[in-house]
PDB file of C-alpha atoms in Angstrom:
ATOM      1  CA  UNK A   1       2.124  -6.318  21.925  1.00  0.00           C
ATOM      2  CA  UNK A   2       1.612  -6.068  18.062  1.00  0.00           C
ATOM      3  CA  UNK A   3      -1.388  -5.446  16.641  1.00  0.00           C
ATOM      4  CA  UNK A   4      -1.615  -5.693  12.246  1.00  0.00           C
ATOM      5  CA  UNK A   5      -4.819  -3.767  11.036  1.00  0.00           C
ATOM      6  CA  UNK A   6      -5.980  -4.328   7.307  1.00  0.00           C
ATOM      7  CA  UNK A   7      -6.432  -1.603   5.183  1.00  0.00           C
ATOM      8  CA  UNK A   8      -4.106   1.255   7.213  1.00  0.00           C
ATOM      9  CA  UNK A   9      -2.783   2.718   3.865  1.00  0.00           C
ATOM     10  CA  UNK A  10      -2.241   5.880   4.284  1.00  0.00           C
ATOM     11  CA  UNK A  11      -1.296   8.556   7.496  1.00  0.00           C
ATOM     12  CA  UNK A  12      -4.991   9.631   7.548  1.00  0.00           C
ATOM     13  CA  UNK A  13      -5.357   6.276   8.563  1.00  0.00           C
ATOM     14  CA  UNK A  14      -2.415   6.301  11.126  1.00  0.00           C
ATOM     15  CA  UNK A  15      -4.865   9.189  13.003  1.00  0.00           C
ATOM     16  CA  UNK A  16      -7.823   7.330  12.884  1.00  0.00           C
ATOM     17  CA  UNK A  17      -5.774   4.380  15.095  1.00  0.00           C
ATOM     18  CA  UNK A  18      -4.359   7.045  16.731  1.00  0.00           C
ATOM     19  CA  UNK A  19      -7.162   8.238  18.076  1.00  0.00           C
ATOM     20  CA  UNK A  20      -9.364   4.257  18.881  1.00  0.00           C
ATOM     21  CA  UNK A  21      -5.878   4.094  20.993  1.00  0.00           C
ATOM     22  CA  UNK A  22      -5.597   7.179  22.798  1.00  0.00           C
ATOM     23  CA  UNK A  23      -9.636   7.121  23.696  1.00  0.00           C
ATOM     24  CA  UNK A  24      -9.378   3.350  25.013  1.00  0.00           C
ATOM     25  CA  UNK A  25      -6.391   4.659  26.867  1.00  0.00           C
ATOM     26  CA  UNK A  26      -3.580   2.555  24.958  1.00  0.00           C
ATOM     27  CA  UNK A  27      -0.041   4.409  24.409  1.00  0.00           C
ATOM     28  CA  UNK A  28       1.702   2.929  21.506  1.00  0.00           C
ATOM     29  CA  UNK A  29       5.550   2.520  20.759  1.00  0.00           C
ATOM     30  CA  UNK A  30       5.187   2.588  17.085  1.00  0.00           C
ATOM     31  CA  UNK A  31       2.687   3.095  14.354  1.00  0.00           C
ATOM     32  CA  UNK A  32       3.359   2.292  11.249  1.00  0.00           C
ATOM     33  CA  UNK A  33       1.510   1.290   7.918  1.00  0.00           C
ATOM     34  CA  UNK A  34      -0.598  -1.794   8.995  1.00  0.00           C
ATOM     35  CA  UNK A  35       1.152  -2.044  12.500  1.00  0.00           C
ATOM     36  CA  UNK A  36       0.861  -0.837  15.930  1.00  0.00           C
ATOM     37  CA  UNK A  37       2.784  -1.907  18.710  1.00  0.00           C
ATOM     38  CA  UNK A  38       1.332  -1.011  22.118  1.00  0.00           C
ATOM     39  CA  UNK A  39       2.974  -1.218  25.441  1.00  0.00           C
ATOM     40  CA  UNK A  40       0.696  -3.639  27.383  1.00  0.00           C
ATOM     41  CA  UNK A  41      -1.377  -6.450  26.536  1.00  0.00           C
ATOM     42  CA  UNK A  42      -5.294  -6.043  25.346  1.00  0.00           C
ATOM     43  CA  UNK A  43      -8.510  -7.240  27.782  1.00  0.00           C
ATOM     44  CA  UNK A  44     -10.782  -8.941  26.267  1.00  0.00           C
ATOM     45  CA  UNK A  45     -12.952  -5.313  26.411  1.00  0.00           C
ATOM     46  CA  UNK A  46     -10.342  -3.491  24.594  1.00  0.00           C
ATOM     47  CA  UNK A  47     -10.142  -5.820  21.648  1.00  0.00           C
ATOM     48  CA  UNK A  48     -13.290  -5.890  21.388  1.00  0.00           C
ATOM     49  CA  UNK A  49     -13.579  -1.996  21.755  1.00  0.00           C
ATOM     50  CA  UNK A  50     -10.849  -1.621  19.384  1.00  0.00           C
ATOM     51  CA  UNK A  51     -11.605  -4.104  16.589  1.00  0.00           C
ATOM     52  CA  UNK A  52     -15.649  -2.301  16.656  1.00  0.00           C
ATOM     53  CA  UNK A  53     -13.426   1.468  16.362  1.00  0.00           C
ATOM     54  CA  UNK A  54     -11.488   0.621  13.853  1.00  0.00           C
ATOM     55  CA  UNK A  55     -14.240  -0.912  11.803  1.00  0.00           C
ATOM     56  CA  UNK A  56     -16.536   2.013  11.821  1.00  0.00           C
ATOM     57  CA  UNK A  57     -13.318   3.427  10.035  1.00  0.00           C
ATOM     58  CA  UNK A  58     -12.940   1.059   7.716  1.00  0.00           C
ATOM     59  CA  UNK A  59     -10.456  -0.789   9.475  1.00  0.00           C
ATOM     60  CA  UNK A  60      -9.798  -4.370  10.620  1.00  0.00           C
ATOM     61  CA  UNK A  61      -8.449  -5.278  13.178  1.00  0.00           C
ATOM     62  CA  UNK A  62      -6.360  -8.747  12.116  1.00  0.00           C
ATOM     63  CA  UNK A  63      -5.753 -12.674  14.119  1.00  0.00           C
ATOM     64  CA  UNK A  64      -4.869 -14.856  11.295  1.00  0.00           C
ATOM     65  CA  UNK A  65      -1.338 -15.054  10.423  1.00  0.00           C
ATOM     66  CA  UNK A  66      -2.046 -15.106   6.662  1.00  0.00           C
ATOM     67  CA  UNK A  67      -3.574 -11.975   6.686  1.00  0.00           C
ATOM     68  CA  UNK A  68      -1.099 -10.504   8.848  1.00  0.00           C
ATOM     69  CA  UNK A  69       1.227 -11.489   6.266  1.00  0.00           C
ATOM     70  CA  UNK A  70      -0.389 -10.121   3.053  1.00  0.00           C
ATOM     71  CA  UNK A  71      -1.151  -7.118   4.898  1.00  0.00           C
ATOM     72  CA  UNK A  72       2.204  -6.824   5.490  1.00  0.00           C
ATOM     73  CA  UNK A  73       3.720  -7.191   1.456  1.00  0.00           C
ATOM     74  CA  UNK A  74       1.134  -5.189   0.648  1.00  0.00           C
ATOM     75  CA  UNK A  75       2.064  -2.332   2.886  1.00  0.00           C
ATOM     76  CA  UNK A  76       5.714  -2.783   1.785  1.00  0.00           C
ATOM     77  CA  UNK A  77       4.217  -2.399  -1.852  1.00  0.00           C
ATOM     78  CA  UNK A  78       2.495   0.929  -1.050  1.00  0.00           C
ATOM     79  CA  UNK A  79       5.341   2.557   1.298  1.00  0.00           C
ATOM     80  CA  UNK A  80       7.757   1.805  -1.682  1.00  0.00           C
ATOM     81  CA  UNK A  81       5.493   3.031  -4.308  1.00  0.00           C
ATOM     82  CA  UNK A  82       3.677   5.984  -2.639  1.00  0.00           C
ATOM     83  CA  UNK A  83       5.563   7.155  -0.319  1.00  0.00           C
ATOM     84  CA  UNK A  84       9.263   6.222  -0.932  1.00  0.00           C
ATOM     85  CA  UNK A  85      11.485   9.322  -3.011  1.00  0.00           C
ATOM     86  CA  UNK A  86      12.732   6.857  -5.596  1.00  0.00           C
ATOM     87  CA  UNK A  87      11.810   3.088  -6.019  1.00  0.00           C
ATOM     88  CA  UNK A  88      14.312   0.343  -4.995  1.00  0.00           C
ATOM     89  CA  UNK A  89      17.226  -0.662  -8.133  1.00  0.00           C
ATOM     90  CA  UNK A  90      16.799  -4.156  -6.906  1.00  0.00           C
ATOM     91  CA  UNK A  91      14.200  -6.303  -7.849  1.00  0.00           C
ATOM     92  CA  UNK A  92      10.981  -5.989  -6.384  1.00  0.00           C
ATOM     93  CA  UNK A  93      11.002  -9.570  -5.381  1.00  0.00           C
ATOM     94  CA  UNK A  94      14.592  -8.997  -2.914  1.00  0.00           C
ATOM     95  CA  UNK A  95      13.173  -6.094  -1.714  1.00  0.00           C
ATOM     96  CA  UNK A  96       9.504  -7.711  -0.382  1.00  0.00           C
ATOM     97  CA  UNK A  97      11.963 -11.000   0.812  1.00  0.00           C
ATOM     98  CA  UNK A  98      14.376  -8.976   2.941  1.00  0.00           C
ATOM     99  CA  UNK A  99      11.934  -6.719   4.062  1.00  0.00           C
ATOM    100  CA  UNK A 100       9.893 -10.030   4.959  1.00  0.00           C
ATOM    101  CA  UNK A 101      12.864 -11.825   5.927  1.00  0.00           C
ATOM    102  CA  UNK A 102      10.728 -14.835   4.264  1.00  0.00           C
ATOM    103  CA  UNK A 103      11.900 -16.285   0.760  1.00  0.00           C
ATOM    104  CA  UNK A 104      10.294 -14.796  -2.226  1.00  0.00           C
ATOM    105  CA  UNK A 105       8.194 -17.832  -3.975  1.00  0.00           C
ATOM    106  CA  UNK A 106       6.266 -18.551  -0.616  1.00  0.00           C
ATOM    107  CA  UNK A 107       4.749 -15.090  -0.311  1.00  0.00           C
ATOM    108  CA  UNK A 108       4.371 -14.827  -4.012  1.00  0.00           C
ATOM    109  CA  UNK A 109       2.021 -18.088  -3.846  1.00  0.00           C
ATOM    110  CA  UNK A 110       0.310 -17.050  -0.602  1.00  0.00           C
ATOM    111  CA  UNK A 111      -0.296 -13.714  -1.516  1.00  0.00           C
ATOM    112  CA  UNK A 112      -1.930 -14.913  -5.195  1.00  0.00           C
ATOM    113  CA  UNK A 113      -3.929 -17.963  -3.254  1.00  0.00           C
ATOM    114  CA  UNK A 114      -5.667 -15.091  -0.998  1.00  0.00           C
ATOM    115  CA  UNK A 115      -5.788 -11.798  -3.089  1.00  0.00           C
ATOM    116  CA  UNK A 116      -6.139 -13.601  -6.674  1.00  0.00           C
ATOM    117  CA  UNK A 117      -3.452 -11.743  -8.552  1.00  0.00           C
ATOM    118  CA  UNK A 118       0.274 -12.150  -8.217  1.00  0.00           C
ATOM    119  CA  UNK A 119       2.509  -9.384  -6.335  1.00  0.00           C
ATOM    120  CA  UNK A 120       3.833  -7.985  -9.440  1.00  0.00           C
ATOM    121  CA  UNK A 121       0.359  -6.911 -10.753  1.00  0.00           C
ATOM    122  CA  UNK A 122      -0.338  -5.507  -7.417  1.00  0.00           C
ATOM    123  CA  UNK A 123       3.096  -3.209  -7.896  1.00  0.00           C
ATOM    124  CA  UNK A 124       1.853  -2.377 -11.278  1.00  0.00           C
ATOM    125  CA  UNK A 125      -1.716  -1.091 -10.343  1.00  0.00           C
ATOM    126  CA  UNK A 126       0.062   0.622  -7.445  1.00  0.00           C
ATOM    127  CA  UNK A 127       3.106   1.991 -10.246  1.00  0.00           C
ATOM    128  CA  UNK A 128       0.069   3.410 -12.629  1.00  0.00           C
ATOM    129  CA  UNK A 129      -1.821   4.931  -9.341  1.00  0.00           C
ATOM    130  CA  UNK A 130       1.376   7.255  -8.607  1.00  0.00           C
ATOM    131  CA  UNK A 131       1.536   8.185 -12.519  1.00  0.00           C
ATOM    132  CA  UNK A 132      -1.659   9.365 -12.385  1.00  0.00           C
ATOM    133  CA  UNK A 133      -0.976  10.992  -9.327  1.00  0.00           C
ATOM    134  CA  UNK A 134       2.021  12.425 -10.721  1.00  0.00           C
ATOM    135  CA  UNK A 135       0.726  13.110 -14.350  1.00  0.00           C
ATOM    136  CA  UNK A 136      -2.244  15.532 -11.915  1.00  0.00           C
ATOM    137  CA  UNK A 137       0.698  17.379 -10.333  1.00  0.00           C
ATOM    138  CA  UNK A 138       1.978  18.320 -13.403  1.00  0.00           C
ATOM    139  CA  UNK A 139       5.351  19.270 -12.273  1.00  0.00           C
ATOM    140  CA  UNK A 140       7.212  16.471 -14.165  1.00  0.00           C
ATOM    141  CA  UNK A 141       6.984  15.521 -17.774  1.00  0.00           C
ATOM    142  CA  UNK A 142       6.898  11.663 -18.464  1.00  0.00           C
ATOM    143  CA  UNK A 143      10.806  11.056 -19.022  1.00  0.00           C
ATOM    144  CA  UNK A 144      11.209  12.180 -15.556  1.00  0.00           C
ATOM    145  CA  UNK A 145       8.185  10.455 -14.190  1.00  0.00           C
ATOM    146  CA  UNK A 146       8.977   6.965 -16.302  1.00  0.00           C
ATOM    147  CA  UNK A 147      13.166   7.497 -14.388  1.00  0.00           C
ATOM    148  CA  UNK A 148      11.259   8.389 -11.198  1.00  0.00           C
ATOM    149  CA  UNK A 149       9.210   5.000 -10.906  1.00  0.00           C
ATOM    150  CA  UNK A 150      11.887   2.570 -12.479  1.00  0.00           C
ATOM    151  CA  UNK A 151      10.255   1.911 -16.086  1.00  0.00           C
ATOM    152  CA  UNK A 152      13.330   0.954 -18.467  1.00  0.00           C
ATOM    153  CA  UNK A 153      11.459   3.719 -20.955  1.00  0.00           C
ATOM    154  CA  UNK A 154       8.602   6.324 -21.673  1.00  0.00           C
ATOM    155  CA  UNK A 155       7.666   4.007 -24.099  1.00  0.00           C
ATOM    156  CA  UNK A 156       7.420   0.737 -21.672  1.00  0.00           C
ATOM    157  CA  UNK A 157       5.814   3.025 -19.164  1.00  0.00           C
ATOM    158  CA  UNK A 158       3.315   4.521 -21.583  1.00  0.00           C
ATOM    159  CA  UNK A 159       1.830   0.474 -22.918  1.00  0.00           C
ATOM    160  CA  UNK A 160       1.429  -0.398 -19.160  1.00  0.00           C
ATOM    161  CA  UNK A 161      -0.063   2.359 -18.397  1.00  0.00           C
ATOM    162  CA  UNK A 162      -2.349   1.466 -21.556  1.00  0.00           C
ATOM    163  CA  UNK A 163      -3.070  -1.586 -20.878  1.00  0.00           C
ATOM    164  CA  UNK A 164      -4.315  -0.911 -17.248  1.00  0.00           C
ATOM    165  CA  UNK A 165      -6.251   2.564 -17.748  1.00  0.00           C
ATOM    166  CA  UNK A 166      -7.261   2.185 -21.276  1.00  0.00           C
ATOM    167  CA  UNK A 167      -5.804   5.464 -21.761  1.00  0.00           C
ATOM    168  CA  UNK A 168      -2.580   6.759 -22.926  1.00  0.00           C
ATOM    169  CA  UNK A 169      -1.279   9.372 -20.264  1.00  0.00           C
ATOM    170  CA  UNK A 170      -1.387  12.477 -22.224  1.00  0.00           C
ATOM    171  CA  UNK A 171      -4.966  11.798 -22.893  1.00  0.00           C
ATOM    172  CA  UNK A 172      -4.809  10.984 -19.222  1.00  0.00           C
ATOM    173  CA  UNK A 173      -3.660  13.706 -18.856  1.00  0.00           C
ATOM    174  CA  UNK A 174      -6.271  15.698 -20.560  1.00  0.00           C
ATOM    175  CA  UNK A 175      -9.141  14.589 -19.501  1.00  0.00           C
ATOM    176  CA  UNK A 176     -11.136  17.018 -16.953  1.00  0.00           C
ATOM    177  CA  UNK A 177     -12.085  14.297 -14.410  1.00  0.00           C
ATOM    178  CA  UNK A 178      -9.562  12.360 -13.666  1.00  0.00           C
ATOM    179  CA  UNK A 179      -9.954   8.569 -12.385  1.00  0.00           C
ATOM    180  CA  UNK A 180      -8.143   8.031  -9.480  1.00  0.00           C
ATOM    181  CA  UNK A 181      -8.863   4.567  -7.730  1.00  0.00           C
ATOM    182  CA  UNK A 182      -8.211   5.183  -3.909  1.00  0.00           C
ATOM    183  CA  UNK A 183      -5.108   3.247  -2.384  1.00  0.00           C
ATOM    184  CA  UNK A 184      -7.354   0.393  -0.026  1.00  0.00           C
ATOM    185  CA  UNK A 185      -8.812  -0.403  -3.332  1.00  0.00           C
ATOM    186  CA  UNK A 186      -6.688  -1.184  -5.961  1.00  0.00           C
TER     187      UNK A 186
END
């Protein structure tokens, strides 16, 4: 049985469903960003259990299809941006639809009819998230950190990032407390 929980973003977030499984005495076959697939079917009790767990965490336990689906893209999104090496060098739009295996313009519309902005300006909070995190390791300078997360140029990287912080990244860069937005909020 599959079970899609809203807001799982991260793997502190894989514990915490971790955990509402193994104490209700559920053993899982995978768990994954936003999904858990259990090997038997929930009682009543233990959806009931669960859904309560998870939302003392901050977690939701999900029914309708629509949300299962815009959980799902945006999970995609933050796997790909966060947590992926390098970023796809195909569009962003084949890479949600063959992950999906849905076309493209239906899950753009959906997912601006229930979130209220469109998938690409989702990707690009998400892109200027990892900068920031990136410009805080400082380990890479901003050629390699502009190749790393697909921008055609420092220059194309440094007006987005503009345009959503306010800042430019060295002064970013500079300032002593940084402004990170965390991942289930953006």
């Amino acid at each position: 049985m599959k079970l899609y929980i809203k807001y799982m973003v991260s793997l502190r977030c894989k514990l915490v469903v971790k955990e509402a499984l193994e104490s209700l005495g559920l053993h899982f076959v995978i768990l994954e960003l936003g999904i858990v697939e259990i090997m038997q079917d929930l009682t009543e009790a233990q959806h009931t259990q669960l859904y309560e767990m998870l939302l003392k965490s901050g977690l939701e336990l999900m029914d309708d299809k629509k949300s299962v689906l815009i959980e799902k893209i945006k999970n995609i999104i933050i796997e790909m941006v966060h947590y992926s090496d390098e970023l796809p060098k195909v569009t962003y739009s084949d890479y949600i639809s063959e992950k999906m295996g849905l076309d493209y313009t239906y899950l753009s519309k959906l997912f601006s009819e229930v979130r209220g902005i469109t998938i690409e300006h989702f990707i690009i909070a998400h892109k200027i998230e990892r900068v920031k995190e990136l410009l805080l390791y400082d380990e890479l300078n901003l050629t390699q950190i502009s190749y790393i997360m697909n921008y055609s140029s420092v220059s194309h990287l440094s007006k987005q990032f503009k345009k959503v912080t306010g800042l430019t990244p060295s002064f970013f860069k500079k300032l002593k407390e940084k402004k990170r937005i965390a991942l289930e909020n953006i």
